Amino acid sequence: MTPQVIVLNGGSSSGKSGIVRCLQAVLPDPWLALGTDTFVEAMPAAMRASDDGIEFAPDGQVVVGPEFRTLEAAWIEGVAAMARAGARVIVDEVFLGGAYSQQRWLKALDGLPVLWVGVRCEAAVAAGREVARGDRTIGMAASQAESVHRDVTYDLEVDTTHTESMECARAVAAHIG
């Protein structure tokens, strides 16, 4: 069955966004790109530095509060609703809770054909990208490189450590019917 949703999970600066842009270019049909960054940017600014929202600690750790979780649950259900309404959706995610995070998406996407893709990148390489980007808290990439994949099940994994986004996107596209 042809996927309606592609979920890319990987740590910060692992290369997910580049793969998403390349997927949109190589897939024959239009796909919406929605990601955790989109969700965080849509939140009120006050929630981006509060105990109830999301906090980015100086060491790169990300702490989420109860209001964040409430809004995130609604956002996940909204993404699933778009897919059920006929949109093809690529989700750019960071499973901070590993398998627990995937379970929330599995529940929301139940009944939809989904391609689960792990985006890996060596911590040192991701950390270098993080510094070059200049828009991330230093330490996030290294702290997330492995933890976001803990006990997560994938249909396909790609590694951007030495592989360009387009090559990774083509590998993902090869799994689309």
XYZ file of C-alpha atoms in Angstrom:
177
model
C 0.000 0.000 0.000
C 1.290 3.459 -0.864
C 2.068 5.530 2.235
C -0.104 8.537 3.001
C 2.341 9.682 5.664
C 6.132 9.549 5.869
C 7.508 10.077 9.370
C 11.180 11.029 9.545
C 12.631 10.787 13.046
C 16.096 11.968 13.956
C 17.977 14.217 16.312
C 18.543 17.898 15.860
C 20.776 18.740 12.876
C 20.658 15.160 11.602
C 19.541 16.286 8.140
C 15.800 15.637 8.249
C 14.753 19.010 6.822
C 17.097 18.624 3.849
C 15.697 15.175 3.137
C 12.141 16.544 3.350
C 12.891 19.267 0.771
C 14.487 16.696 -1.525
C 11.543 14.316 -1.094
C 9.158 17.085 -2.101
C 11.260 17.576 -5.234
C 11.543 13.897 -6.251
C 8.155 12.464 -5.325
C 5.688 12.628 -8.225
C 2.745 13.874 -6.139
C 2.599 16.924 -3.854
C 3.451 16.232 -0.206
C 2.997 18.657 2.686
C 6.008 19.077 4.982
C 5.172 19.497 8.659
C 7.605 19.229 11.489
C 8.266 19.727 15.121
C 9.961 23.055 14.307
C 6.731 24.173 12.591
C 4.783 23.253 15.705
C 7.177 24.985 18.120
C 7.206 28.154 15.993
C 3.394 28.191 16.020
C 3.315 28.279 19.824
C 3.105 31.596 21.661
C 6.597 32.976 22.267
C 6.052 32.858 26.044
C 5.679 29.061 25.857
C 9.093 28.694 24.226
C 10.828 29.396 27.519
C 8.508 28.257 30.279
C 7.973 25.308 32.595
C 4.579 24.693 30.993
C 5.854 24.914 27.418
C 9.276 23.986 26.095
C 12.685 24.917 27.437
C 16.061 24.547 25.779
C 18.617 24.115 28.549
C 22.125 25.565 28.131
C 23.530 22.013 27.814
C 21.216 21.226 24.887
C 18.623 19.236 26.817
C 15.006 19.874 25.857
C 12.393 19.906 28.608
C 8.689 19.925 27.773
C 5.870 20.807 30.119
C 2.185 19.906 30.405
C 0.839 22.704 28.185
C 3.306 21.712 25.468
C 2.117 18.084 25.680
C -1.531 19.155 25.434
C -0.914 21.275 22.349
C 1.385 18.644 20.844
C -1.326 15.967 21.185
C -3.778 18.227 19.350
C -1.179 18.980 16.664
C -0.466 15.268 16.102
C -4.190 14.581 15.759
C -4.447 17.523 13.342
C -1.654 16.149 11.142
C -3.406 12.767 11.131
C -6.702 14.474 10.202
C -5.036 16.170 7.221
C -3.772 12.800 6.039
C -7.210 11.232 6.512
C -8.681 14.115 4.475
C -6.410 13.135 1.567
C -3.223 15.146 2.030
C 0.090 13.349 1.678
C 2.204 14.413 4.634
C 5.899 14.206 5.477
C 6.466 14.630 9.213
C 9.874 15.897 10.368
C 10.022 14.761 14.009
C 12.348 14.442 16.981
C 11.184 11.595 19.226
C 12.507 13.020 22.490
C 10.808 10.136 24.296
C 12.034 7.444 21.896
C 9.475 4.625 21.607
C 6.955 6.538 23.758
C 6.938 9.361 21.207
C 6.438 6.908 18.362
C 3.505 5.312 20.208
C 1.647 8.639 20.262
C 2.068 8.931 16.491
C 1.136 5.258 15.929
C -2.114 5.812 17.826
C -2.996 8.993 15.905
C -2.078 7.510 12.518
C -3.834 4.194 13.128
C -5.383 2.893 9.913
C -3.256 5.126 7.665
C -0.425 3.726 5.562
C 2.769 5.132 7.108
C 6.438 4.819 6.160
C 8.617 5.135 9.282
C 12.123 6.431 8.524
C 14.987 6.771 10.966
C 17.439 9.548 10.091
C 20.767 8.864 11.747
C 23.901 10.984 11.883
C 27.030 10.549 13.966
C 26.860 12.842 16.996
C 30.097 14.685 16.143
C 28.935 15.441 12.598
C 25.494 16.604 13.786
C 27.187 18.780 16.419
C 29.312 20.421 13.726
C 26.193 21.142 11.671
C 24.534 22.559 14.768
C 27.360 25.076 15.243
C 27.308 25.999 11.535
C 23.525 26.571 11.614
C 23.762 29.049 14.442
C 20.072 28.698 15.294
C 20.222 25.786 17.731
C 21.229 25.406 21.350
C 24.699 23.893 21.357
C 24.590 20.348 22.696
C 21.148 19.405 21.376
C 22.505 17.453 18.404
C 24.914 15.369 20.472
C 22.367 14.655 23.216
C 19.685 13.572 20.727
C 21.764 11.660 18.160
C 21.055 8.250 19.695
C 18.349 8.828 22.302
C 15.610 9.696 19.774
C 16.024 6.246 18.194
C 15.804 4.263 21.458
C 13.398 1.345 20.921
C 11.844 3.001 17.835
C 10.821 0.708 14.966
C 11.473 1.789 11.376
C 10.678 0.560 7.888
C 13.867 2.189 6.636
C 16.902 3.941 8.075
C 19.202 6.420 6.349
C 22.444 7.889 7.630
C 23.379 11.439 6.685
C 26.840 11.271 8.226
C 28.421 10.737 4.793
C 25.347 10.632 2.528
C 23.760 13.691 0.908
C 20.105 14.580 1.459
C 19.138 13.822 -2.140
C 20.572 10.305 -1.977
C 18.712 9.696 1.285
C 15.509 11.091 -0.251
C 15.863 8.768 -3.229
C 16.225 5.812 -0.841
C 13.008 6.859 0.892
C 11.223 7.514 -2.421
C 12.123 3.989 -3.554
C 9.815 2.729 -0.761
C 6.847 4.731 -2.043
C 4.586 2.580 -4.240
